[in-house]
Coordinates of C-alpha atoms and ligand atoms in Angstrom, one line a residue:
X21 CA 149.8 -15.3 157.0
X22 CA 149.2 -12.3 159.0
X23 CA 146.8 -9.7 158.6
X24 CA 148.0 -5.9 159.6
X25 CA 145.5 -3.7 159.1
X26 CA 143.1 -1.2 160.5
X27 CA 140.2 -2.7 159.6
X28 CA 140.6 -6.1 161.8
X29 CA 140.4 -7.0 165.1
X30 CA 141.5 -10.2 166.5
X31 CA 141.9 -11.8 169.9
X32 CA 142.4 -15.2 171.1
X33 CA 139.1 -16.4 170.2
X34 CA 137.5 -14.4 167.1
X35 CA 138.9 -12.3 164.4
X36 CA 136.7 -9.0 163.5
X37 CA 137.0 -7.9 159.6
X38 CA 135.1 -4.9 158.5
X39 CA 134.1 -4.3 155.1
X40 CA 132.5 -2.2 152.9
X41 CA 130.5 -4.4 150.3
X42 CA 130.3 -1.9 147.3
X43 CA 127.4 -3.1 144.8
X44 CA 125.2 -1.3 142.5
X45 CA 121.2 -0.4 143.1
X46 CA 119.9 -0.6 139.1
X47 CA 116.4 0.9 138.8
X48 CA 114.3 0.4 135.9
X49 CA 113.1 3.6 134.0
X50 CA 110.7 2.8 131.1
X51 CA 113.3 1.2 129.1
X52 CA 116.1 2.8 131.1
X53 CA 118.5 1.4 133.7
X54 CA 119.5 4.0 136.2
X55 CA 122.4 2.7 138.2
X56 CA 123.4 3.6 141.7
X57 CA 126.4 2.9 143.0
X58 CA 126.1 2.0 147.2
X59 CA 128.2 1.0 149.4
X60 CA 127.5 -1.1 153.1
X61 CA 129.3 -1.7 156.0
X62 CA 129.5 -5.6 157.0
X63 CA 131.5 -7.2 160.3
X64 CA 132.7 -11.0 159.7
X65 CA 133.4 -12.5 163.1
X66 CA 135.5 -15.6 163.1
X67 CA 135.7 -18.3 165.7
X68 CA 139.7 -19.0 165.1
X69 CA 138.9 -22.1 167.9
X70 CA 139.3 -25.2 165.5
X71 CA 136.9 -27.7 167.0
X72 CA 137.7 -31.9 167.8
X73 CA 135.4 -32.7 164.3
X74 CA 133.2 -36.2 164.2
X75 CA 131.4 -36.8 160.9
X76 CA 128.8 -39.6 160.0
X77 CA 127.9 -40.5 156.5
X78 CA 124.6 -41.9 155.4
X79 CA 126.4 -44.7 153.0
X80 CA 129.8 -45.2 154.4
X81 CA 129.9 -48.2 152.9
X82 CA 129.5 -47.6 149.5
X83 CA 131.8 -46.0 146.9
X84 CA 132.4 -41.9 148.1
X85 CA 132.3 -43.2 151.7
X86 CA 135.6 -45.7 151.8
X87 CA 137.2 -43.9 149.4
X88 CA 137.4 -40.6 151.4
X89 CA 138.1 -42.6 154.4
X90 CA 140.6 -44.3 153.2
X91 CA 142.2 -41.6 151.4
X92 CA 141.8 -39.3 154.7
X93 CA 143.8 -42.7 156.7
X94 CA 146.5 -42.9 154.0
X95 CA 147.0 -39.1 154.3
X96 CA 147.1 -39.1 158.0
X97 CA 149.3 -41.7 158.2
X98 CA 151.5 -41.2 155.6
X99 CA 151.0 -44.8 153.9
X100 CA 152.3 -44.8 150.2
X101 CA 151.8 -47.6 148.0
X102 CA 153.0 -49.3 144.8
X103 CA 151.4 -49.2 141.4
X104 CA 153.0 -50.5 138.1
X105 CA 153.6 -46.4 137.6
X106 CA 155.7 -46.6 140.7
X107 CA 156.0 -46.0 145.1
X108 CA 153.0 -43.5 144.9
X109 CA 152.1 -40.8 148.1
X110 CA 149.0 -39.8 149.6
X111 CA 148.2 -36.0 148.6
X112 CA 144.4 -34.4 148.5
X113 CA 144.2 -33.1 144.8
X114 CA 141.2 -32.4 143.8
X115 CA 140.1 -30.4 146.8
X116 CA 139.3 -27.0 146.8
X117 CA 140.3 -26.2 150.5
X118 CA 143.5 -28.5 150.5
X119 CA 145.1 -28.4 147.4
X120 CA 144.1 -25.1 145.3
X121 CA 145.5 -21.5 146.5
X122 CA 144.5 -18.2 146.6
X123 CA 146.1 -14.8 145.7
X124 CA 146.5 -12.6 148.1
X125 CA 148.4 -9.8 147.1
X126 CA 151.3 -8.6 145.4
X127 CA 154.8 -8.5 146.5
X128 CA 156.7 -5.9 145.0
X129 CA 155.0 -6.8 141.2
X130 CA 155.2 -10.9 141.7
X131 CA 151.4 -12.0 142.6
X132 CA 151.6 -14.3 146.3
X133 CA 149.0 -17.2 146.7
X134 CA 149.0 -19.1 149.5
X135 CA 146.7 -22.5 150.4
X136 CA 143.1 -21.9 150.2
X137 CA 143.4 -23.9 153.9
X138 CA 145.5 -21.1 155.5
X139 CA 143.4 -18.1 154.7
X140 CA 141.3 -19.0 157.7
X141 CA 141.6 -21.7 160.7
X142 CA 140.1 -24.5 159.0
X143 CA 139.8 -28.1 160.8
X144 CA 142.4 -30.4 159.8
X145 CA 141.1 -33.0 157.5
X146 CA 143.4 -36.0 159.4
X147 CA 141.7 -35.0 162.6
X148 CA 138.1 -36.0 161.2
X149 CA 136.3 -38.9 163.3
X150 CA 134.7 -41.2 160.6
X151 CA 131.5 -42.5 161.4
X152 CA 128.6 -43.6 159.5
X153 CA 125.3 -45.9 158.4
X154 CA 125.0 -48.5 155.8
X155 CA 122.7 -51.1 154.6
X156 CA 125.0 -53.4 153.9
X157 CA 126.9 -54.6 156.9
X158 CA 130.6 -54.8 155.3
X159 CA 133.6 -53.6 157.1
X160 CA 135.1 -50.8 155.4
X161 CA 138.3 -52.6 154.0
X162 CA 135.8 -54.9 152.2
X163 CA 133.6 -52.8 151.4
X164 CA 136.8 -50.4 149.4
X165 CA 137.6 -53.8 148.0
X166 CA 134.2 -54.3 146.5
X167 CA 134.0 -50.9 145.6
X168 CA 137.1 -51.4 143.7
X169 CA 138.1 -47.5 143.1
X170 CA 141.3 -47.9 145.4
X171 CA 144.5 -49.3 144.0
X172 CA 145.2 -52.9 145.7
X173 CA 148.5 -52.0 147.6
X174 CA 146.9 -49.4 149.2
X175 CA 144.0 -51.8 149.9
X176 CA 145.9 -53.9 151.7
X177 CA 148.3 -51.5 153.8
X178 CA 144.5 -49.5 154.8
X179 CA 143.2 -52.9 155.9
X180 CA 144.4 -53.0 159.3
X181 CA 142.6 -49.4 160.0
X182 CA 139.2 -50.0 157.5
X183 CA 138.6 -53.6 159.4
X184 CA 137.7 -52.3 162.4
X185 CA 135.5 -49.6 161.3
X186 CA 131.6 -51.5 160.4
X187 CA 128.9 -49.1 159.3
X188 CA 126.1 -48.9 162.0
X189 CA 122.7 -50.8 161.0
X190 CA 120.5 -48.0 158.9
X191 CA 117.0 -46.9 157.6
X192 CA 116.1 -49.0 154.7
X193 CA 112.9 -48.0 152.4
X194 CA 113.0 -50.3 149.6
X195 CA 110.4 -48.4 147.5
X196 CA 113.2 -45.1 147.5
X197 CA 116.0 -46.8 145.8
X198 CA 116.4 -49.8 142.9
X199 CA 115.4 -52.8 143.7
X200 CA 118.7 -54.4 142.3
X201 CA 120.2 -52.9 146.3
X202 CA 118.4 -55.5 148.0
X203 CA 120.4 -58.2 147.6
X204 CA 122.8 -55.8 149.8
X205 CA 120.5 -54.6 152.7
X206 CA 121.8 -57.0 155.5
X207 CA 122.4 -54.0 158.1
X208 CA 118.8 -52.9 158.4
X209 CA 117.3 -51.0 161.8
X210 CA 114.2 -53.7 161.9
X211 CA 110.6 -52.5 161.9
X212 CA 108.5 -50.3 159.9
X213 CA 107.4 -47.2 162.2
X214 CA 109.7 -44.3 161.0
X215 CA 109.0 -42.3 164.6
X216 CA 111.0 -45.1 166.0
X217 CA 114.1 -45.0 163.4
X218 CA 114.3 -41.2 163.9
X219 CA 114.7 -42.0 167.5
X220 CA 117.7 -44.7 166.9
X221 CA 119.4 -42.7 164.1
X222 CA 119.5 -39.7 166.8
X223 CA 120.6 -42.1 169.6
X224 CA 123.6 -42.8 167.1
X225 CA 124.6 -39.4 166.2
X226 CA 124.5 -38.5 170.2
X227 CA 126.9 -41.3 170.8
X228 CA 129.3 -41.1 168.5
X229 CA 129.2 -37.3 169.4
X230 CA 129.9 -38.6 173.0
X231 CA 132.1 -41.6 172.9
X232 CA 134.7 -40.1 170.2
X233 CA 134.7 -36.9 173.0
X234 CA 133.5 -34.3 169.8
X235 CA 132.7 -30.8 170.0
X236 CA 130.6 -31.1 166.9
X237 CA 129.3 -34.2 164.1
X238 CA 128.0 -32.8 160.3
X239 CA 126.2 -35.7 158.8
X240 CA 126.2 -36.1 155.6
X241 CA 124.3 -38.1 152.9
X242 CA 126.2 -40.5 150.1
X243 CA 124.1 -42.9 150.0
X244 CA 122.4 -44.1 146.9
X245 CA 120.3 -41.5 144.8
X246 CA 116.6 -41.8 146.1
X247 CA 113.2 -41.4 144.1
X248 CA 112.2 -37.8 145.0
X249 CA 109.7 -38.2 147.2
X250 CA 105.9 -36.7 146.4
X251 CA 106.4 -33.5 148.5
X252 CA 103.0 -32.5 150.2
X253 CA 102.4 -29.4 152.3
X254 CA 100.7 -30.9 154.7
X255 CA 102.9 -33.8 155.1
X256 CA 106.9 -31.8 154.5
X257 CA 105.9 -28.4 154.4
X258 CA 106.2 -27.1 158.4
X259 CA 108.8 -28.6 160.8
X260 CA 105.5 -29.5 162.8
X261 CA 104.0 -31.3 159.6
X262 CA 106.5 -33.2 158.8
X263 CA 107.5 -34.4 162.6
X264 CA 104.2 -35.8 162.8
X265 CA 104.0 -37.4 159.3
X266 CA 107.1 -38.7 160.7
X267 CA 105.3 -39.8 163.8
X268 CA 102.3 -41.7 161.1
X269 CA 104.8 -43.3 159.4
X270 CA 103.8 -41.6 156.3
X271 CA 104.9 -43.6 152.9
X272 CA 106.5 -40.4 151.1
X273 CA 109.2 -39.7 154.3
X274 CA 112.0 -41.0 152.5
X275 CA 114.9 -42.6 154.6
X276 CA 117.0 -39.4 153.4
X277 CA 114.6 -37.2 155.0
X278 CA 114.9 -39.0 158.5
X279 CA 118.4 -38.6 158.5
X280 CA 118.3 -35.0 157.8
X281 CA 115.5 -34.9 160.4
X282 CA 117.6 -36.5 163.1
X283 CA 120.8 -34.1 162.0
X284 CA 118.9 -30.9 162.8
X285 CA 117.2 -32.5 166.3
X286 CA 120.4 -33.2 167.4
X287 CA 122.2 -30.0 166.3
X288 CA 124.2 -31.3 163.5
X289 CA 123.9 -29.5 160.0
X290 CA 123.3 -31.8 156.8
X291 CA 124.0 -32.1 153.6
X292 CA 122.9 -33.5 150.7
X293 CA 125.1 -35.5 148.3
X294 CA 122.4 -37.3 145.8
X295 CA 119.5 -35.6 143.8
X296 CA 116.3 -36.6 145.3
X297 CA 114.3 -33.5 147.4
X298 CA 115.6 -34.9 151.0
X299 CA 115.5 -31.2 152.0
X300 CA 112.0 -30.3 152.2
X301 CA 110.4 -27.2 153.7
X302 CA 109.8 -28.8 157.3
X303 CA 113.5 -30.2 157.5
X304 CA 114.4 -26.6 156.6
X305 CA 112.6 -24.8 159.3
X306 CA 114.0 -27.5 161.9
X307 CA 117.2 -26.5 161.0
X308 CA 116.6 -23.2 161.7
X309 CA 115.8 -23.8 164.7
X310 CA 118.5 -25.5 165.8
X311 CA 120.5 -23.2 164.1
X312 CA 122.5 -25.4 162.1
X313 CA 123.5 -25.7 158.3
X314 CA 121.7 -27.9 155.5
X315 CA 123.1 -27.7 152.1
X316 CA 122.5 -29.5 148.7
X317 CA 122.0 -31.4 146.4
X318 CA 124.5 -33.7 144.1
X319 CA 127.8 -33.3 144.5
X320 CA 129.3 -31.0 141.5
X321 CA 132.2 -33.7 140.8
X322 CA 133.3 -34.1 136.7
X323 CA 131.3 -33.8 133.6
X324 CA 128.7 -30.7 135.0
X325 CA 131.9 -29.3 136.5
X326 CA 132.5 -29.2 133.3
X327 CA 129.8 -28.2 131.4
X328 CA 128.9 -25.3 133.6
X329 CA 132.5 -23.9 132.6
X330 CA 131.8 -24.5 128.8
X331 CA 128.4 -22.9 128.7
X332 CA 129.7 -20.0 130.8
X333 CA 132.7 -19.2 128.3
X334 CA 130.7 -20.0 125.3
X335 CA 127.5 -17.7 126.7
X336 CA 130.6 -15.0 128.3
X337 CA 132.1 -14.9 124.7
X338 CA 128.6 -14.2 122.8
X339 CA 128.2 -17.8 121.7
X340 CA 124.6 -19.0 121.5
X341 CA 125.0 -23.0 122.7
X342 CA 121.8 -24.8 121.2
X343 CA 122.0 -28.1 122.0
X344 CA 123.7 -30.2 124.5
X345 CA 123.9 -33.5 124.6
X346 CA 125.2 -35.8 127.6
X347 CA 125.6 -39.6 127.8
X348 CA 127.5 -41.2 130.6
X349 CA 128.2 -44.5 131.1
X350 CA 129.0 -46.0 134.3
X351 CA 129.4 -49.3 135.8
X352 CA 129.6 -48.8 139.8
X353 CA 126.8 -48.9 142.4
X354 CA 125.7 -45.8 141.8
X355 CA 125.0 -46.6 138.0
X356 CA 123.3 -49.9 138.9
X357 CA 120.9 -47.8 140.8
X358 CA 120.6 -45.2 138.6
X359 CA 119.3 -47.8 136.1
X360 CA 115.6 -48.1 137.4
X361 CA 114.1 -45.3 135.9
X362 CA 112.6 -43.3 139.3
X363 CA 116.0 -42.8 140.4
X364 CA 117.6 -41.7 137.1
X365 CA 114.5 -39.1 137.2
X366 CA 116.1 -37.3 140.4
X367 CA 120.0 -37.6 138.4
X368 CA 118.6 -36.3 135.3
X369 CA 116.6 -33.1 137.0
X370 CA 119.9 -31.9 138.5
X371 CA 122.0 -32.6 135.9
X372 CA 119.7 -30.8 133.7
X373 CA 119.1 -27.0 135.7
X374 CA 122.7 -27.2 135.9
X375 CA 123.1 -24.2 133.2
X376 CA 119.6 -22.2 133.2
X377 CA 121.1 -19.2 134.8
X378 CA 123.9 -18.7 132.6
X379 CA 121.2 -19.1 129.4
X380 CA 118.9 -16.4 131.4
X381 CA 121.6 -14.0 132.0
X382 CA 122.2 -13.2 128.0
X383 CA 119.1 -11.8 126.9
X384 CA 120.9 -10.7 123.4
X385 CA 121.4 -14.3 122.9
X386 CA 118.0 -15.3 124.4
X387 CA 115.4 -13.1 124.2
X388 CA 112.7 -15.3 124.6
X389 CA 111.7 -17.6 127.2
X390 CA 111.1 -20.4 123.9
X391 CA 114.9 -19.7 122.8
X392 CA 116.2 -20.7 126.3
X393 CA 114.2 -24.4 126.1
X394 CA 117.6 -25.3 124.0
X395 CA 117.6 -29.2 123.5
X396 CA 119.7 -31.0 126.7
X397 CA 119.3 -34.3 127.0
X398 CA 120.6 -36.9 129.8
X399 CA 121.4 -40.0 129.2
X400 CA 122.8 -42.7 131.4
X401 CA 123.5 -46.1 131.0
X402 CA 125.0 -49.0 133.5
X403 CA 128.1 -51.2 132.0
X404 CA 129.0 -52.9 134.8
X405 CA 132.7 -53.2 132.8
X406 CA 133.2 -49.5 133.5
X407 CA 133.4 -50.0 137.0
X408 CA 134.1 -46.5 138.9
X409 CA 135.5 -45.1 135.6
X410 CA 132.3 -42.9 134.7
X411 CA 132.6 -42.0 131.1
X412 CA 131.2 -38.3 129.7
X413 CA 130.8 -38.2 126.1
X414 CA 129.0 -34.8 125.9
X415 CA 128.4 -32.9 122.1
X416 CA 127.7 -29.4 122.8
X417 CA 126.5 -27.3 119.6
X418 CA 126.9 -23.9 119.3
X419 CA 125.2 -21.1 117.0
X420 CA 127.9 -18.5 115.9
X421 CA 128.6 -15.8 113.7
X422 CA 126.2 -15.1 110.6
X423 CA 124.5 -18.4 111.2
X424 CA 127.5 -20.9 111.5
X425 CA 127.8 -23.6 114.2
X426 CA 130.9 -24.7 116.1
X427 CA 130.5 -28.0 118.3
X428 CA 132.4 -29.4 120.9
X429 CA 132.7 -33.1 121.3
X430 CA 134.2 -33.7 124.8
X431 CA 135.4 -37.0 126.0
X432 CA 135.8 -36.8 130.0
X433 CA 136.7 -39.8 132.1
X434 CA 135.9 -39.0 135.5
X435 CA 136.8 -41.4 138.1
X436 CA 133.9 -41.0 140.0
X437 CA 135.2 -41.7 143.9
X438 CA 138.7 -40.2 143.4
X439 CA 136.7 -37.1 142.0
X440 CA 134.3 -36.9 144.9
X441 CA 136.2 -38.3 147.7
X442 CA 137.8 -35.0 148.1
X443 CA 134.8 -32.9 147.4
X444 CA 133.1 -34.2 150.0
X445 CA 136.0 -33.5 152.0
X446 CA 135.7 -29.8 151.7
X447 CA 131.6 -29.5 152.1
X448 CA 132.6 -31.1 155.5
X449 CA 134.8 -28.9 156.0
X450 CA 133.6 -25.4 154.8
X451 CA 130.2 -26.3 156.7
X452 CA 132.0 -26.5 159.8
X453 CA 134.2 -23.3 158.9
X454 CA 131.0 -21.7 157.9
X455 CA 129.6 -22.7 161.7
X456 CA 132.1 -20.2 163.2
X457 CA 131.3 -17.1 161.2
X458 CA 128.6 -14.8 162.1
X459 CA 128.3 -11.3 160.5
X460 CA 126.5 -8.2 161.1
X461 CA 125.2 -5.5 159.0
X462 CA 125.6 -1.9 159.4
X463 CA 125.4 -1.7 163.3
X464 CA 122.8 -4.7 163.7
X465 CA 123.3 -7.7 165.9
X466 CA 125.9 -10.8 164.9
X467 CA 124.1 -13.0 162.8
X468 CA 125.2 -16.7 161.8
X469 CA 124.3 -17.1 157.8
X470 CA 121.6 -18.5 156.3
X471 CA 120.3 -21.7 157.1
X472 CA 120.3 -23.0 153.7
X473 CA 124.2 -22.5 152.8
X474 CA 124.1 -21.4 149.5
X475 CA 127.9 -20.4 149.8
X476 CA 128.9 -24.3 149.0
X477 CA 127.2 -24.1 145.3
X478 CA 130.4 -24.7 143.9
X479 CA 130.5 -28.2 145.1
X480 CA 126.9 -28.8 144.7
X481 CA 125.4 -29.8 140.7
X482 CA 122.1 -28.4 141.6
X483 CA 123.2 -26.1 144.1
X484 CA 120.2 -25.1 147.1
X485 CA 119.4 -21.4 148.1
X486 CA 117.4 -20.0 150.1
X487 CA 113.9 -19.0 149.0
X488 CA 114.0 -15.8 147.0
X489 CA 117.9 -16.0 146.2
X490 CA 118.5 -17.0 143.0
X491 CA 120.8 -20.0 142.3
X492 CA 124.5 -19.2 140.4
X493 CA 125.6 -22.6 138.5
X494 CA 128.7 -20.8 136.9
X495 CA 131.5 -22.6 138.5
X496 CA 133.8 -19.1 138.3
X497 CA 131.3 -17.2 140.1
X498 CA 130.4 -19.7 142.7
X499 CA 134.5 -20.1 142.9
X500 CA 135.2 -16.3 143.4
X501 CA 132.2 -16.2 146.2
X502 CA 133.9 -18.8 148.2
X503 CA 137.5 -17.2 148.1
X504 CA 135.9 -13.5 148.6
X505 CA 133.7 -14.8 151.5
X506 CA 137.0 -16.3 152.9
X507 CA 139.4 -13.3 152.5
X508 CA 137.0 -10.9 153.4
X509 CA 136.8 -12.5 156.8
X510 CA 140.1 -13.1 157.2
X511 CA 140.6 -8.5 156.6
X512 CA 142.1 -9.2 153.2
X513 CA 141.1 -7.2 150.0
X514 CA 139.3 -8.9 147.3
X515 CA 140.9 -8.7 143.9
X516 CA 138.9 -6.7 140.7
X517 CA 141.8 -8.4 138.9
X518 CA 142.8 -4.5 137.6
X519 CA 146.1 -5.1 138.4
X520 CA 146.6 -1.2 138.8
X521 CA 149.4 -1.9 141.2
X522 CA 151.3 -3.7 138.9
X523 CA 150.6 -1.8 135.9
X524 CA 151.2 1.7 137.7
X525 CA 153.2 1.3 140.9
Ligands
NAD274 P1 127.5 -46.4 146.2 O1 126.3 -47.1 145.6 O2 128.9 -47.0 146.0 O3 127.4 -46.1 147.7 C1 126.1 -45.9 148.3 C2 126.0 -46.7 149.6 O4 124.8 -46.3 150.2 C3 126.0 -48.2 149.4 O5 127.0 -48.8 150.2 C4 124.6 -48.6 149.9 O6 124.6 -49.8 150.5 C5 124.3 -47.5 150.9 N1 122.9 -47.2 151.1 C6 121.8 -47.2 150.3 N2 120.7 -46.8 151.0 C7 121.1 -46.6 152.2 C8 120.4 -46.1 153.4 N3 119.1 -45.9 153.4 N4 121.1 -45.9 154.5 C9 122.5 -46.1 154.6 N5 123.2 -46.6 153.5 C10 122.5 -46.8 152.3 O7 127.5 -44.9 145.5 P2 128.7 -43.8 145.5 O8 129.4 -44.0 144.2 O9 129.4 -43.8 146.8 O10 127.8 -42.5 145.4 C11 127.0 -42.2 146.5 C12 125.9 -41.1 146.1 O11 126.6 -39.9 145.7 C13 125.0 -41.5 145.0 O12 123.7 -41.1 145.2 C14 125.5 -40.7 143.8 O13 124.6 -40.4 142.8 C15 126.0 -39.5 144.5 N6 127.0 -38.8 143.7 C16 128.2 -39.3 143.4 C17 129.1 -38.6 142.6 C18 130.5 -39.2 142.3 O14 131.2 -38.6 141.5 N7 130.9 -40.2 142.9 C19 128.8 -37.4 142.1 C20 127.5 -36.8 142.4 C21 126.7 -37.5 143.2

């Protein structure tokens, strides 16, 4: 795809889009809105240089972590496999950036998409470097074997590539995650001071940043879901504070914390995968100093997918949900974690904010701050029998015309790796993406964006902004920001979805 228009620049290195973001000013008038229409001038500057792109996760052992590096392997190399359904081959579905499209325009009155990947120079996903940490010292072709998400013919045609790959000795806080993950911490950096595993953990990164010859690494946290950790000005709330908490080994610097630590010393953004508050005030500010990227938490993989589409349509079509109610059960790693109670705390808080907004928004339907405490309950159980196929049984009830009710009782099997595997994917790679776009306003400087990227909320369950930005759960908006963001940069024009051209020529 080529842009032609008057409004971009491009050379061998950047591409220059200019655009005038048209919003509306509303000010309040006793119990009047008085809306201004305004329009501002914005410059997106693209780096069109793809970068050589290393990434290490925090867990690469576990369940997300072989499963995207194996499916990233079979994809590169073209491996296909057997099942009783047949020869099957390797495809990314399921990712936003690789296998979903984008319209962008019309051509004569048939609508053209095109690859959300080709919109913009966007890294490769078979030229990724894997790298990583776990606790448990397994190779990675065992370690997808335990994990048993992965068909077994594909097991065994990834084996020769997974063997050689062994997860670097990590940061191990026992008191963070279940007990029942002891019996696999046999890959543990020795010691207790935490100044001193903040130093190895950085060594690593500047390593495998070296030794694989990479212009950048993101890091990247899959590991299990930590207790949130008892956040404390004085000890998380200045990058200062926190370095030398750090330095005192304090008890509430979680393991998670390091690692993000260690990202933003060594200039890599991080991002969050689980729950737990890894990303507190004093990793924020050390990010910003290095200016790179954090972004979290919980990946947004099946049932809140889900649910933050139902609420949206139900609230969008004047439908007052009351009630939701969630159980999952689950029989992986993950789940065995999640069933000491500190660690299902941080999985239930996310799973639970995941549709505030959308309630707020309607103040027809909720006009009172009591009206919007509508029953939600979480509830998640471990059946080792499940295995990786995470059940959803959710019942949402709704109040609707002249006092009746309609309920929804969804049913969702989400195959928890296969769903995530390819999430992760694209975080990884709309961070980087996201690393090579700088903007300016009116005639002000280039700026890179925010430190805390907001603009991934649609992969995230409880999606981080900034302070004083408010968070968008609903997955259609946090969809449309993405492509917008993407298409605006690339010169292209966003669609209001009139359709004029088509209707009228
Ligand atoms: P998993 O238990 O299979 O993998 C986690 C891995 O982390 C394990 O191999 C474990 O040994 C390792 N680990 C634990 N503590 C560590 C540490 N301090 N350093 C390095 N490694 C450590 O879990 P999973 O299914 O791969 O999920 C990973 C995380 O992603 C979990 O927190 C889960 O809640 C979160 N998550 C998963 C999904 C999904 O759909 N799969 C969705 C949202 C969030």
């Amino acid at each position: 795809m080529k842009v032609q228009s008057t409004t971009t620049q491009q050379d061998d290195h950047f591409l220059i889009s200019n655009y005038d973001y048209k919003s509306t000013n509303i000010e309040k008038n006793g119990d009047k809105y008085i809306a201004k229409p305004q329009i501002t001038n914005f410059k997106f500057k693209t780096d069109t240089r793809i970068p050589k792109l290393g990434v290490m996760l925090v867990g690469w052992g576990g369940n997300n972590g072989t499963t995207l590096t194996g499916g990233v392997l079979a994809n590169k190399f073209n491996i296909t496999w057997n099942s009783k359904r047949g020869t099957h081959q390797p495809n990314f579905y399921g990712s936003l950036t690789q296998s979903s499209v984008i319209k962008i325009g019309t051509c004569n009155t048939e609508e053209v998409f095109v690859p959300f990947k080709d919109v913009l120079p966007m890294v490769n996903p078979c030229d990724i470097v894997f790298g990583g940490w776990d606790i448990s010292s397994m190779n990675l072709a065992d370690a997808m074997n335990r994990a048993q998400v992965v068909e077994y013919d594909l097991q065994q045609k990834l084996r020769p590539y997974l063997e050689k790959l062994v997860p670097l000795p990590s940061i191990y806080y026992p008191d963070f995650i279940a007990a029942n993950q002891n019996d696999r911490a046999d890959n543990v950096i020795p010691g207790n001071n935490k100044l001193e595993h903040l130093n190895v953990i950085r060594k690593n990164i500047a390593d495998f940043k070296q030794q694989n010859n990479l212009d950048k690494v993101i890091l990247l946290w899959t590991a299990n879901t930590e207790r949130f950790c008892v956040e404390d000005p004085n000890v998380h709330g200045t990058a200062e504070k926190l370095l030398k908490s750090i330095e005192s080994s304090h008890p509430e610097i979680s393991a998670s914390t390091i690692f993000a630590c260690a990202a933003c010393l060594e200039g890599c953004s991080f991002i969050n995968g689980s729950p737990q508050n890894t990303i507190v005030p004093g990793v924020i500010e050390l990010a910003e100093k290095a200016g790179v990227f954090v972004a979290g938490d919980d990946f947004k993989t099946g049932q809140t997918k889900f649910k933050t589409c139902l609420v949206e349509y139900l609230v969008g079509a004047g439908i007052k949900p009351k009630a939701i109610i969630s159980y999952n059960h689950l029989g992986n790693n993950d789940g065995k974690n999640l069933s000491q109670e500190s660690c299902f705390k941080s999985k239930e808080r996310s799973k639970k904010t995941c549709v505030d907004d959308i309630l707020e928004s309607n103040k027809v339907l909720y006009p009172t701050e009591e009206e919007l405490n509508i029953d939600h309950t979480i509830v998640i159980k471990y059946c080792p029998e499940t295995g990786d196929s995470k059940k959803a049984m959710d019942e949402y009830i709704a109040e609707i015309f002249l006092g009746g009710r309609q309920t929804f009782a969804v049913y969702n099997v989400c195959e928890d790796s296969l769903l995530a595997a390819p999430l992760i994917m694209d975080l990884l790679l709309l961070c980087e993406l996201f690393e090579r776009i700088q903007f300016s306003k009116d005639t002000s400087e280039f700026q890179r964006f925010d430190t805390v990227l907001s603009w991934l909320s649609y992969l995230m369950k409880a999606p981080k902004s900034e302070s004083g930005i408010t968070t968008i759960n609903s997955l259609s908006r946090q969809r449309a920001m993405l492509e917008n963001l993407v298409k605006v940069c690339a010169g292209l024009t966003i669609d209001d979805n009139l359709r004029l051209e088509v209707r009228y020529g």
